[in-house]
Coordinates of C-alpha atoms and ligand atoms in Angstrom, one line a residue:
X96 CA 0.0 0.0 0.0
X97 CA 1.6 3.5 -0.6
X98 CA 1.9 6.0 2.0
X99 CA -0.9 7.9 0.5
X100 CA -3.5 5.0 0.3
X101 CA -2.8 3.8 3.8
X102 CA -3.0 7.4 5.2
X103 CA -6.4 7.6 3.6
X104 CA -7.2 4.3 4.5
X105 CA -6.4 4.8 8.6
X106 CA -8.3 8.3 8.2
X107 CA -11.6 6.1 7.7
X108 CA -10.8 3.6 9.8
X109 CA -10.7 5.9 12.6
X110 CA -13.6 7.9 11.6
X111 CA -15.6 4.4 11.6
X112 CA -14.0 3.5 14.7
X113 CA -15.1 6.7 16.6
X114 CA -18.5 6.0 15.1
X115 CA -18.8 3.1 17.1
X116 CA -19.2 1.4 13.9
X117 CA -16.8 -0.5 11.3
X118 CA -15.0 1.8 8.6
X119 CA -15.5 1.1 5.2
X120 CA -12.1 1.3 4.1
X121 CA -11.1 3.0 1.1
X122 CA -8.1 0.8 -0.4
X123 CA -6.7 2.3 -4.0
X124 CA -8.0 0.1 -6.4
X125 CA -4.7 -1.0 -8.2
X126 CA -4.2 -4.0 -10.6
X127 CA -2.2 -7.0 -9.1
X128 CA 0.8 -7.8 -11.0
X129 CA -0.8 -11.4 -10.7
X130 CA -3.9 -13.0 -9.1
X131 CA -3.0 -14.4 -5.1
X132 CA -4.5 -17.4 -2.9
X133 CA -3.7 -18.8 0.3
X134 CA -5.0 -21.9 2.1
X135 CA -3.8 -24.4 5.0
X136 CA -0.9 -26.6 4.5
X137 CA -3.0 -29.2 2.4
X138 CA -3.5 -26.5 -0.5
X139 CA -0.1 -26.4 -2.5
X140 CA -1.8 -27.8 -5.6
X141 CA -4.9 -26.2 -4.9
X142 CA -3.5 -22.5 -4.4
X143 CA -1.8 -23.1 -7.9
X144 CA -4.7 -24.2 -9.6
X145 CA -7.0 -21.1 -8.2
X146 CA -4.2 -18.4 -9.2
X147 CA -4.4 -20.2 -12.7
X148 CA -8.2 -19.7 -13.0
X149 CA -8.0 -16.4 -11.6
X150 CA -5.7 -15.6 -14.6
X151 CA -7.8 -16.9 -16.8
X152 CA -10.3 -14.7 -15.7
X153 CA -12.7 -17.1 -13.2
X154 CA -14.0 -15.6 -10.4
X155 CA -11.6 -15.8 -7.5
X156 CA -14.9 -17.6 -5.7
X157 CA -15.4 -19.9 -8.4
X158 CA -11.3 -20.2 -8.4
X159 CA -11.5 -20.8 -4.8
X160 CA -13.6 -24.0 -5.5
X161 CA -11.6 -25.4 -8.6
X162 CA -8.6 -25.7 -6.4
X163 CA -10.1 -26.8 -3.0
X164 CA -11.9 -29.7 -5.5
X165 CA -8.6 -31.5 -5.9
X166 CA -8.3 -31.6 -2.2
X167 CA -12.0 -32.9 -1.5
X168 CA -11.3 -35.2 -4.4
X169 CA -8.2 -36.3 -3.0
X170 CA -9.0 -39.8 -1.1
X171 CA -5.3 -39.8 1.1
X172 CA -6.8 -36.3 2.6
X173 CA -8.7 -37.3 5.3
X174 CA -9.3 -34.2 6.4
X175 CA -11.7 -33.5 3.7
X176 CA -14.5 -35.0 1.6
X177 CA -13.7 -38.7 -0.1
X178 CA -11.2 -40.3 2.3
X179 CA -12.4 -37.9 5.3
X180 CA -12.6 -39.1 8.8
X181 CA -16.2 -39.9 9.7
X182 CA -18.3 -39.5 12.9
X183 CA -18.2 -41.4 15.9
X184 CA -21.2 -43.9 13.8
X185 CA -18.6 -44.8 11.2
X186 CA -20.7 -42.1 8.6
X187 CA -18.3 -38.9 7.1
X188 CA -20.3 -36.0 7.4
X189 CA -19.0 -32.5 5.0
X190 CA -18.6 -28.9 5.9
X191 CA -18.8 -26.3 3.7
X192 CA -19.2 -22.8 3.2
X193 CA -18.1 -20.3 0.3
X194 CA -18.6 -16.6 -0.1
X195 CA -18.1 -14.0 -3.1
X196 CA -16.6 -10.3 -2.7
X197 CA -18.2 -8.9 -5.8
X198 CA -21.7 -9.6 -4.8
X199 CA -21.2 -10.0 -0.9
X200 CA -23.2 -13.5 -1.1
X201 CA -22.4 -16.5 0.6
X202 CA -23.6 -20.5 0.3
X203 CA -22.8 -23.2 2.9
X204 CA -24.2 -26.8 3.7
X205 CA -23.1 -28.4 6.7
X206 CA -23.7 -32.3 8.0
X207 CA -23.6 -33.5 4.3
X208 CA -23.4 -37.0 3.1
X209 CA -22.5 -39.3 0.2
X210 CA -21.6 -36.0 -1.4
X211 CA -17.3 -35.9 -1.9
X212 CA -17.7 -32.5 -3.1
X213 CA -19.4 -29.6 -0.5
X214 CA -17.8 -26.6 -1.7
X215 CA -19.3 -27.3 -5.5
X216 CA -22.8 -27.8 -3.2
X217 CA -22.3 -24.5 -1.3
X218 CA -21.8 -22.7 -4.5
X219 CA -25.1 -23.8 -6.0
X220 CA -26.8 -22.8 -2.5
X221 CA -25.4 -19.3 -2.8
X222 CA -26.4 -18.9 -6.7
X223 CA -29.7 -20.9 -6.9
X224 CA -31.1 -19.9 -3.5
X225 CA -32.2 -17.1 -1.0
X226 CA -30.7 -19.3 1.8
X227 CA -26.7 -19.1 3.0
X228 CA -27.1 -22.3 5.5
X229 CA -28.4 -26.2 4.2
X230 CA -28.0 -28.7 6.5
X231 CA -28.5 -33.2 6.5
X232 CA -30.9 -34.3 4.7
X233 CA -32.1 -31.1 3.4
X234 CA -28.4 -30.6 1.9
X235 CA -28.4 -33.7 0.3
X236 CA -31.9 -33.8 -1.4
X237 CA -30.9 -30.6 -3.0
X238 CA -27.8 -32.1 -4.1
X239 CA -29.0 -34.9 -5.6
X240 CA -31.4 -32.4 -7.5
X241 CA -28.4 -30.8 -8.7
X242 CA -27.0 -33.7 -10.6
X243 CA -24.9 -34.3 -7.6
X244 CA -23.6 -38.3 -8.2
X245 CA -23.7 -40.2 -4.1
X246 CA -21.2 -42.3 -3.4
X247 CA -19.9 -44.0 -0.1
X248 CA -17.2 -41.6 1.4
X249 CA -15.7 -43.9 3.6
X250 CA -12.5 -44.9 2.2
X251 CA -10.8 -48.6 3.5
X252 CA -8.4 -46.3 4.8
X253 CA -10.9 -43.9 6.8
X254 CA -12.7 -47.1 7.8
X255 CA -9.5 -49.0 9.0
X256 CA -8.7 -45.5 11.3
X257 CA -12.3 -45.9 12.6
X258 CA -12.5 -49.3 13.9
X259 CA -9.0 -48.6 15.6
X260 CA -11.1 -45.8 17.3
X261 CA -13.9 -47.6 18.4
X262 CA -11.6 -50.4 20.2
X263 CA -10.5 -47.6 22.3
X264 CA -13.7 -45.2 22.5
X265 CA -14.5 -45.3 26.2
X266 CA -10.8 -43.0 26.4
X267 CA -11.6 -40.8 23.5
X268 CA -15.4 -40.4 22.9
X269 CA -16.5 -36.5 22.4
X270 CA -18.8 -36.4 25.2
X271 CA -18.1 -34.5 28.1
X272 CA -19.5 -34.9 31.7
X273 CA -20.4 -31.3 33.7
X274 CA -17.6 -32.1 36.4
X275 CA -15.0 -32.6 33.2
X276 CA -15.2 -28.4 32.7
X277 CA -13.9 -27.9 36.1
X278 CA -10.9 -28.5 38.3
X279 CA -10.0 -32.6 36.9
X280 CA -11.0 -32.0 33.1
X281 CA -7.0 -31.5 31.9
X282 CA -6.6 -35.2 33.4
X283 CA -9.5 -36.1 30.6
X284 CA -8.5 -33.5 27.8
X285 CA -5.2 -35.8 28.2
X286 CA -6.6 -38.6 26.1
X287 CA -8.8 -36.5 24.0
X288 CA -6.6 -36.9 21.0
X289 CA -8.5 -34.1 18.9
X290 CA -7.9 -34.2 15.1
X291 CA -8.9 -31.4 11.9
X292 CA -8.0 -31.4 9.2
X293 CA -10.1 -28.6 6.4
X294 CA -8.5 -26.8 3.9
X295 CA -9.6 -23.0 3.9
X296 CA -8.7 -21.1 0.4
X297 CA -8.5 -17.1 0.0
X298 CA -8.2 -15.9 -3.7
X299 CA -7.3 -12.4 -4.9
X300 CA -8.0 -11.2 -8.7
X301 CA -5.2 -9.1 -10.6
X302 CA -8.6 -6.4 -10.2
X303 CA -8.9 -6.8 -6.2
X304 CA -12.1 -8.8 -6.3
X305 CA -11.7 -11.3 -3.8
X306 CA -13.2 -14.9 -2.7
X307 CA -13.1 -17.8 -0.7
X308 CA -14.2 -20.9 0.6
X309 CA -13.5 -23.7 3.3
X310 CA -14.5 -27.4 3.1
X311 CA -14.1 -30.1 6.1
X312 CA -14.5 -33.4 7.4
X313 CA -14.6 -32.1 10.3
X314 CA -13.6 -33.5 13.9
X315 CA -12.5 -36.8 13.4
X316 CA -15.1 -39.1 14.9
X317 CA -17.6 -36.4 15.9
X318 CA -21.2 -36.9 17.8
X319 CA -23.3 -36.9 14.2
X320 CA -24.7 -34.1 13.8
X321 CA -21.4 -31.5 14.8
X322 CA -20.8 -28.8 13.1
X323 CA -17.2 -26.7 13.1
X324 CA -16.2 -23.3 11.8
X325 CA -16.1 -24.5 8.2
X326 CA -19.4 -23.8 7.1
X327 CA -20.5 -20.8 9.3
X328 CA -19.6 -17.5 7.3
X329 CA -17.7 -15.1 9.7
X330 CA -16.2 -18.1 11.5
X331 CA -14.4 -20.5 9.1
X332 CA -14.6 -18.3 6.1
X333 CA -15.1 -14.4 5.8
X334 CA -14.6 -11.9 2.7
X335 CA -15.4 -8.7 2.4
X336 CA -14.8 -7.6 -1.6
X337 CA -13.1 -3.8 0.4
X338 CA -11.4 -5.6 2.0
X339 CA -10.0 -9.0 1.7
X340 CA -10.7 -12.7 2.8
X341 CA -10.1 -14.3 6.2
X342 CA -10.1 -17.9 7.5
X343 CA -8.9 -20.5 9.5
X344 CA -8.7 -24.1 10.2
X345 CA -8.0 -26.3 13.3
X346 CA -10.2 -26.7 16.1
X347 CA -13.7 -25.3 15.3
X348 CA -15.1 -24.8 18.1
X349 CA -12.5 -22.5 19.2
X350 CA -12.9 -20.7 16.0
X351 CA -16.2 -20.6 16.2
X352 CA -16.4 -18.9 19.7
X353 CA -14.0 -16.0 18.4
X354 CA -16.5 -15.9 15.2
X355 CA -12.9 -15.8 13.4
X356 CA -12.7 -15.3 9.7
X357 CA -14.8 -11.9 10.5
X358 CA -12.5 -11.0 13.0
X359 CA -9.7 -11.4 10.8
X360 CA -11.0 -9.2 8.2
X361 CA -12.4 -6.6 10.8
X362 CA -9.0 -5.9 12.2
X363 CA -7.5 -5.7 8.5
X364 CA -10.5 -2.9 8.0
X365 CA -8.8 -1.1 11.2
X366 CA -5.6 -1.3 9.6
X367 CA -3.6 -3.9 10.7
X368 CA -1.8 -6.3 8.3
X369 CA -2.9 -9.9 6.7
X370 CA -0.4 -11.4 9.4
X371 CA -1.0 -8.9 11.8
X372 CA -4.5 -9.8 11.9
X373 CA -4.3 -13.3 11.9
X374 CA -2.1 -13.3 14.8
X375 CA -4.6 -10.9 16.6
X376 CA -7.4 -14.0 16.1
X377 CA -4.7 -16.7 17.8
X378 CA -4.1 -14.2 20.7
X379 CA -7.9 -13.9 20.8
X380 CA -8.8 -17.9 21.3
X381 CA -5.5 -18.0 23.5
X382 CA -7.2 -14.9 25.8
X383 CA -10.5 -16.4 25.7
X384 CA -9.7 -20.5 26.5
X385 CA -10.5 -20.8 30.4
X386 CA -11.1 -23.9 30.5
X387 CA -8.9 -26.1 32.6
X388 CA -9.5 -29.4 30.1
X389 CA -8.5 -26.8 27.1
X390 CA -5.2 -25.6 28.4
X391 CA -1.7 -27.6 28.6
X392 CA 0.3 -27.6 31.8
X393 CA 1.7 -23.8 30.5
X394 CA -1.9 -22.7 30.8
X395 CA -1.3 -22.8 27.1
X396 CA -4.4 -24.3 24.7
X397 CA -4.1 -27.3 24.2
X398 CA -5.0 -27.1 20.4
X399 CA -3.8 -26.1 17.5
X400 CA -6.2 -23.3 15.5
X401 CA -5.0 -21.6 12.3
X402 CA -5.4 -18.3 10.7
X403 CA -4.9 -17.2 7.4
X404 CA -5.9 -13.8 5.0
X405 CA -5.5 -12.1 2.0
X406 CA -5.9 -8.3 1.3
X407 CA -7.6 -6.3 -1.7
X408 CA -3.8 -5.4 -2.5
X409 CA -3.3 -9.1 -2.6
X410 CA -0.7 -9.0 0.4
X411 CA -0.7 -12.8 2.2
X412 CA -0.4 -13.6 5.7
X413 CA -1.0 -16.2 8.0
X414 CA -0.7 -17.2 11.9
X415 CA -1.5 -19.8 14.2
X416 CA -1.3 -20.6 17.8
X417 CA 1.5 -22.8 17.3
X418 CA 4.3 -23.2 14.6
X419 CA 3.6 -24.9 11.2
X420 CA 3.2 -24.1 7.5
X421 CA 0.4 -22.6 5.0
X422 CA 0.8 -22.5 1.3
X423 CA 0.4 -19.9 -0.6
X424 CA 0.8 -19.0 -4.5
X425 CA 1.6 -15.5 -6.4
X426 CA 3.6 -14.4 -9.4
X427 CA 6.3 -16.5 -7.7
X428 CA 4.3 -19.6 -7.7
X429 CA 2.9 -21.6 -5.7
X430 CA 5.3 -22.6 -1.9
X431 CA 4.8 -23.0 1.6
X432 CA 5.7 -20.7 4.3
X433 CA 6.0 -20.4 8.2
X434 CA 2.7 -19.6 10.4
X435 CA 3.9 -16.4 12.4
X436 CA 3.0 -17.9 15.7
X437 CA 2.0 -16.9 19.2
X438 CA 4.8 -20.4 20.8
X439 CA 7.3 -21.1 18.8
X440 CA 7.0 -25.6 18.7
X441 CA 4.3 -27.9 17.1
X442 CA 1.5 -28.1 18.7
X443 CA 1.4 -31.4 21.2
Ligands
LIG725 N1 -12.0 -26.5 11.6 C1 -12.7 -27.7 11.2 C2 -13.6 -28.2 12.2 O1 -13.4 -28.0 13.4 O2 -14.6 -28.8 11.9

């Protein structure tokens, strides 16, 4: 951003803030030297391929899906649609949301089956309905009406990891008893082996529209019917076409309590940078876990939550709560790159 723009830019960003409202921030339209996208760790191939679209003049929404597709088709993911870990019944149930700058509309379905492809269904909800949110059954049916093919998403692999779960499910089950969210709940958070996976995908046009998506699995092994951050817009998935996209992955329900991907892009609207922001979210979940069977024996949390963004002047960042790597692709193709993170090691 030159000096100029960003002077202009914090001018409305305070006036907004002494409002009481949020600015609407004024960045200088300027053409990209090349489109941008960012997404978790997962997305190397699929930040390449929505930067390619995006030069060919798709919608970075539409761009967003393309390359989060390969990842949902991908059946050694099993973070994400075929091949993704299923609920604690043995059934994979998809999250998905996706939402366009240009026209500031959003489509999600959440607790989807026999679909391998969510963000594809999301799309449809946002362009063929009045709705943001489809959920089960409903989801489905209007799949299927979509030409959506069904198909069994429980890979021999997925299934395999299942069984192993249910030989030791009294230790690892997702219920929680009252008395575990006091004083002895670390002793029980100690077994809770929690595993995400998701891939979240920001997408920046060489003309500064923006869009982006998220798709999921979801928490391995889940009470059916669970829903994360992926398909909520604000929490898994934000844009906002002034201003850029924000997003995360890792544990949902941590996201979802900060209302995330619209934090992220709120504190870019005050100013702050892609990275900056993100890195405000993780200090937000750290601040707000209380929790004793949430926090490690630093008083740390004892998961591992993502953030990533992209601005209107397609500048990238990304944080997390603790160290690890995000891909993202520009004119110098696509790579991966450090989280900036709130403790330096791998998350436990
Ligand atoms: N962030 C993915 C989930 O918690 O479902």
């Amino acid at each position: 951003m030159t000096d100029v723009t960003r002077r202009s830019f914090l001018a409305t960003a305070a006036a907004g803030a002494a409002a009481g409202s949020l600015p609407a921030p004024t960045f200088a339209i300027r053409r990209l030297r090349a489109p941008v996208a960012v997404a978790s760790g997962n997305g190397l191939q699929a930040v390449q391929i929505a930067v390619q679209r995006m030069g060919e003049g798709w919608r970075p929404v539409d761009a967003a899906v393309a390359g989060v597709s390969v990842v949902e088709d991908d059946p050694e993911d099993d973070s994400v649609g075929l091949g993704g870990l299923p609920n604690e019944e043995g059934v994979v149930e998809l999250d998905a949301c996706v939402m366009d700058g240009p026209s500031g509309l959003a489509g999600a379905v959440a607790a989807l089956q026999n679909i391998k492809n969510p963000a594809q269904v999301a799309l449809k909800v946002m362009r063929h309905t009045d709705h943001v949110l489809l959920v089960g059954e409903g989801a489905l049916r209007f799949a299927r009406a979509y030409g959506f093919v069904e198909q069994n998403l429980l890979t021999e692999r997925s299934r395999k990891k299942w069984l192993e779960w249910r030989e030791r499910r009294s230790a690892v089950d997702k219920w929680v008893a009252p008395d575990e969210n006091g004083e002895h709940g670390r002793e029980w958070f100690d077994q809770y082996k929690h595993k995400t996976g998701t891939i979240h995908l920001g997408a920046v046009a060489p003309n500064g529209d923006v869009g982006s998506c998220t798709t999921t699995s979801g928490l391995a092994f889940k009470i059916p019917g669970r829903v994360g951050d992926s398909p909520l817009i604000g929490c898994g998935n934000y844009c906002d076409n002034e201003v850029g996209t924000g997003g995360a992955t890792g544990r949902g329900e941590a996201c979802i309590l900060i209302n995330g991907g619209s934090f992220v892009v709120q504190q870019m609207a005050l100013g702050k940078s892609p990275t900056d922001a993100c890195l405000e979210a993780a200090k937000r979940v750290a601040r707000t876990t209380k929790v004793r069977r949430l926090l490690d024996a630093k008083g740390r949390p004892a998961f591992q939550v993502q953030f990533y963004a992209t601005d209107k002047n397609g500048r990238i960042g990304a944080a997390a709560l603790y160290a690890g790597r995000y891909a993202l692709c520009d004119e110098n193709g696509p790579r991966h790159a450090d989280f900036a993170s709130l403790y330096d090691e791998p998350v436990k």
